[in-house]
PDB file of C-alpha atoms in Angstrom:
ATOM      1  CA  MET A   1       0.000   0.000   0.000  1.00 42.00           C
ATOM      2  CA  PRO A   2       2.714   2.587   0.792  1.00 52.00           C
ATOM      3  CA  LEU A   3       4.337   1.824  -2.555  1.00 57.00           C
ATOM      4  CA  LEU A   4       1.051   2.568  -4.321  1.00 60.00           C
ATOM      5  CA  ILE A   5       0.687   5.872  -2.479  1.00 62.00           C
ATOM      6  CA  PHE A   6       4.283   6.711  -3.315  1.00 60.00           C
ATOM      7  CA  ALA A   7       3.702   5.940  -7.008  1.00 64.00           C
ATOM      8  CA  VAL A   8       0.557   8.078  -7.131  1.00 65.00           C
ATOM      9  CA  LEU A   9       2.372  10.996  -5.489  1.00 64.00           C
ATOM     10  CA  ALA A  10       5.309  10.639  -7.872  1.00 63.00           C
ATOM     11  CA  PHE A  11       2.925  10.683 -10.840  1.00 66.00           C
ATOM     12  CA  PHE A  12       1.160  13.737  -9.414  1.00 65.00           C
ATOM     13  CA  PHE A  13       4.395  15.664  -8.947  1.00 62.00           C
ATOM     14  CA  TYR A  14       5.686  14.557 -12.348  1.00 64.00           C
ATOM     15  CA  GLY A  15       3.963  17.564 -13.913  1.00 64.00           C
ATOM     16  CA  PHE A  16       5.558  19.978 -11.452  1.00 63.00           C
ATOM     17  CA  VAL A  17       9.056  18.571 -11.388  1.00 63.00           C
ATOM     18  CA  GLY A  18       9.585  17.512 -14.977  1.00 65.00           C
ATOM     19  CA  LYS A  19      10.822  14.400 -16.722  1.00 66.00           C
ATOM     20  CA  ASN A  20      14.532  14.724 -15.933  1.00 70.00           C
ATOM     21  CA  GLN A  21      14.199  15.568 -12.245  1.00 71.00           C
ATOM     22  CA  ILE A  22      11.619  13.004 -11.096  1.00 68.00           C
ATOM     23  CA  LEU A  23      14.144  10.458  -9.759  1.00 73.00           C
ATOM     24  CA  PRO A  24      16.183  12.984  -7.724  1.00 75.00           C
ATOM     25  CA  PHE A  25      12.899  14.428  -6.476  1.00 70.00           C
ATOM     26  CA  ILE A  26      11.751  10.985  -5.285  1.00 71.00           C
ATOM     27  CA  VAL A  27      15.090  10.344  -3.556  1.00 75.00           C
ATOM     28  CA  VAL A  28      15.084  13.713  -1.792  1.00 73.00           C
ATOM     29  CA  VAL A  29      11.473  13.357  -0.646  1.00 72.00           C
ATOM     30  CA  TRP A  30      12.132   9.822   0.601  1.00 75.00           C
ATOM     31  CA  ALA A  31      15.253  10.894   2.495  1.00 73.00           C
ATOM     32  CA  THR A  32      13.543  13.947   3.933  1.00 75.00           C
ATOM     33  CA  GLY A  33      10.798  11.823   5.481  1.00 79.00           C
ATOM     34  CA  PHE A  34      12.574   8.562   6.202  1.00 82.00           C
ATOM     35  CA  VAL A  35      15.746   9.812   7.877  1.00 83.00           C
ATOM     36  CA  PRO A  36      14.026  11.834  10.644  1.00 86.00           C
ATOM     37  CA  ALA A  37      11.538   9.013  11.239  1.00 85.00           C
ATOM     38  CA  LEU A  38      14.325   6.453  11.497  1.00 87.00           C
ATOM     39  CA  LEU A  39      16.379   8.618  13.868  1.00 89.00           C
ATOM     40  CA  THR A  40      13.302   9.320  15.998  1.00 89.00           C
ATOM     41  CA  GLY A  41      12.657   5.592  16.269  1.00 87.00           C
ATOM     42  CA  ILE A  42      16.259   4.951  17.253  1.00 90.00           C
ATOM     43  CA  VAL A  43      16.158   7.645  19.955  1.00 90.00           C
ATOM     44  CA  LEU A  44      12.844   6.352  21.329  1.00 87.00           C
ATOM     45  CA  ALA A  45      14.217   2.806  21.443  1.00 85.00           C
ATOM     46  CA  TYR A  46      17.437   3.988  23.086  1.00 90.00           C
ATOM     47  CA  PHE A  47      15.571   5.744  25.900  1.00 86.00           C
ATOM     48  CA  LYS A  48      13.087   2.826  26.157  1.00 86.00           C
ATOM     49  CA  ILE A  49      10.066   5.117  26.301  1.00 85.00           C
ATOM     50  CA  LYS A  50       6.737   3.447  27.055  1.00 83.00           C
ATOM     51  CA  THR A  51       3.311   5.003  26.704  1.00 83.00           C
ATOM     52  CA  LEU A  52       1.866   4.693  30.188  1.00 83.00           C
ATOM     53  CA  THR A  53       0.750   8.276  30.811  1.00 85.00           C
ATOM     54  CA  SER A  54       0.067  11.393  28.777  1.00 83.00           C
ATOM     55  CA  ASP A  55       3.474  12.676  29.864  1.00 88.00           C
ATOM     56  CA  ASP A  56       5.064   9.886  27.803  1.00 87.00           C
ATOM     57  CA  TYR A  57       3.270  11.118  24.689  1.00 89.00           C
ATOM     58  CA  PHE A  58       4.642  14.569  25.435  1.00 91.00           C
ATOM     59  CA  LYS A  59       8.169  13.097  25.602  1.00 91.00           C
ATOM     60  CA  THR A  60       7.708  11.339  22.263  1.00 92.00           C
ATOM     61  CA  PHE A  61       6.414  14.565  20.740  1.00 93.00           C
ATOM     62  CA  TRP A  62       9.479  16.512  21.884  1.00 94.00           C
ATOM     63  CA  ILE A  63      11.885  13.823  20.759  1.00 93.00           C
ATOM     64  CA  GLY A  64      10.245  13.742  17.322  1.00 92.00           C
ATOM     65  CA  PHE A  65      10.190  17.542  17.224  1.00 94.00           C
ATOM     66  CA  GLU A  66      13.881  17.892  18.090  1.00 93.00           C
ATOM     67  CA  VAL A  67      15.111  15.144  15.772  1.00 92.00           C
ATOM     68  CA  THR A  68      13.083  16.481  12.845  1.00 89.00           C
ATOM     69  CA  PHE A  69      14.235  20.044  13.529  1.00 90.00           C
ATOM     70  CA  VAL A  70      17.890  19.027  13.517  1.00 88.00           C
ATOM     71  CA  CYS A  71      17.487  16.832  10.416  1.00 85.00           C
ATOM     72  CA  TRP A  72      15.659  19.589   8.550  1.00 82.00           C
ATOM     73  CA  LEU A  73      18.352  22.075   9.552  1.00 81.00           C
ATOM     74  CA  ILE A  74      21.105  19.758   8.289  1.00 81.00           C
ATOM     75  CA  ILE A  75      19.305  18.950   5.040  1.00 76.00           C
ATOM     76  CA  ASN A  76      18.612  22.629   4.296  1.00 74.00           C
ATOM     77  CA  ILE A  77      21.807  24.160   5.633  1.00 73.00           C
ATOM     78  CA  LYS A  78      22.799  25.710   2.311  1.00 70.00           C
ATOM     79  CA  SER A  79      19.424  27.297   1.618  1.00 66.00           C
ATOM     80  CA  THR A  80      19.216  28.405   5.246  1.00 64.00           C
ATOM     81  CA  PHE A  81      22.291  30.594   4.931  1.00 66.00           C
ATOM     82  CA  TYR A  82      21.228  31.762   1.470  1.00 65.00           C
ATOM     83  CA  LYS A  83      17.915  33.040   2.874  1.00 58.00           C
ATOM     84  CA  LEU A  84      19.743  34.729   5.728  1.00 59.00           C
ATOM     85  CA  ASN A  85      21.952  36.639   3.299  1.00 60.00           C
ATOM     86  CA  GLU A  86      18.985  37.888   1.223  1.00 61.00           C
ATOM     87  CA  CYS A  87      17.284  39.966   3.860  1.00 66.00           C
ATOM     88  CA  LEU A  88      18.224  39.488   7.473  1.00 66.00           C
ATOM     89  CA  VAL A  89      14.875  39.856   9.253  1.00 67.00           C
ATOM     90  CA  SER A  90      12.574  38.198   6.722  1.00 68.00           C
ATOM     91  CA  GLY A  91      15.199  35.519   6.040  1.00 67.00           C
ATOM     92  CA  ILE A  92      15.473  34.599   9.699  1.00 71.00           C
ATOM     93  CA  LEU A  93      11.699  34.518  10.130  1.00 75.00           C
ATOM     94  CA  LEU A  94      11.229  32.391   7.019  1.00 75.00           C
ATOM     95  CA  VAL A  95      13.914  29.912   8.081  1.00 75.00           C
ATOM     96  CA  ILE A  96      12.593  29.611  11.628  1.00 79.00           C
ATOM     97  CA  PHE A  97       9.008  29.231  10.444  1.00 84.00           C
ATOM     98  CA  SER A  98       9.809  26.535   7.872  1.00 80.00           C
ATOM     99  CA  HIS A  99      11.943  24.594  10.353  1.00 82.00           C
ATOM    100  CA  LEU A 100       9.267  24.808  13.041  1.00 88.00           C
ATOM    101  CA  VAL A 101       6.518  23.649  10.680  1.00 87.00           C
ATOM    102  CA  PHE A 102       8.421  20.531   9.659  1.00 85.00           C
ATOM    103  CA  ALA A 103       9.521  19.875  13.234  1.00 89.00           C
ATOM    104  CA  LEU A 104       5.901  20.175  14.367  1.00 90.00           C
ATOM    105  CA  ILE A 105       4.865  17.617  11.751  1.00 87.00           C
ATOM    106  CA  GLY A 106       7.630  15.283  12.957  1.00 88.00           C
ATOM    107  CA  GLY A 107       6.621  15.704  16.598  1.00 91.00           C
ATOM    108  CA  ILE A 108       2.930  15.103  15.931  1.00 90.00           C
ATOM    109  CA  SER A 109       3.594  12.048  13.796  1.00 88.00           C
ATOM    110  CA  SER A 110       5.908  10.549  16.433  1.00 89.00           C
ATOM    111  CA  ALA A 111       3.274  11.075  19.143  1.00 89.00           C
ATOM    112  CA  ILE A 112       0.563   9.492  16.979  1.00 89.00           C
ATOM    113  CA  LEU A 113       2.740   6.529  16.062  1.00 86.00           C
ATOM    114  CA  ALA A 114       3.715   6.097  19.713  1.00 86.00           C
ATOM    115  CA  LYS A 115       0.053   5.450  20.444  1.00 85.00           C
ATOM    116  CA  PHE A 116       0.053   2.449  18.127  1.00 86.00           C
ATOM    117  CA  ILE A 117       3.617   1.118  18.160  1.00 82.00           C
ATOM    118  CA  LEU A 118       5.314   1.729  21.513  1.00 78.00           C
ATOM    119  CA  PRO A 119       4.743  -0.767  24.326  1.00 77.00           C
ATOM    120  CA  LYS A 120       2.091   0.110  26.879  1.00 75.00           C
ATOM    121  CA  SER A 121       3.814  -1.451  29.884  1.00 67.00           C
TER     122      SER A 121
END
């Protein structure tokens, strides 16, 4: 099923990206989503977090938020400094906002997946 969803999304973005850039686009999108998710899973397993109380979901949210923020910062380090050189104030606000949005998505998805995957006891 995920492969089917991935194929449909690739076909949808084919019109936006173009014929020559579809494979690099797929690789970048896969790495952008998979790497933070994998690192979040590794960190959660390392700390042996269990979902007993609502505080544990808060911990998983912050771990997912922090890992995604750092990964997004590393992936976009070149464009981050490019935006900062354009216009200092708007560049900083744009960089912070984009990093926080993706980190929020990573934190929410890790908290939701913790509900279904992490051990309860």
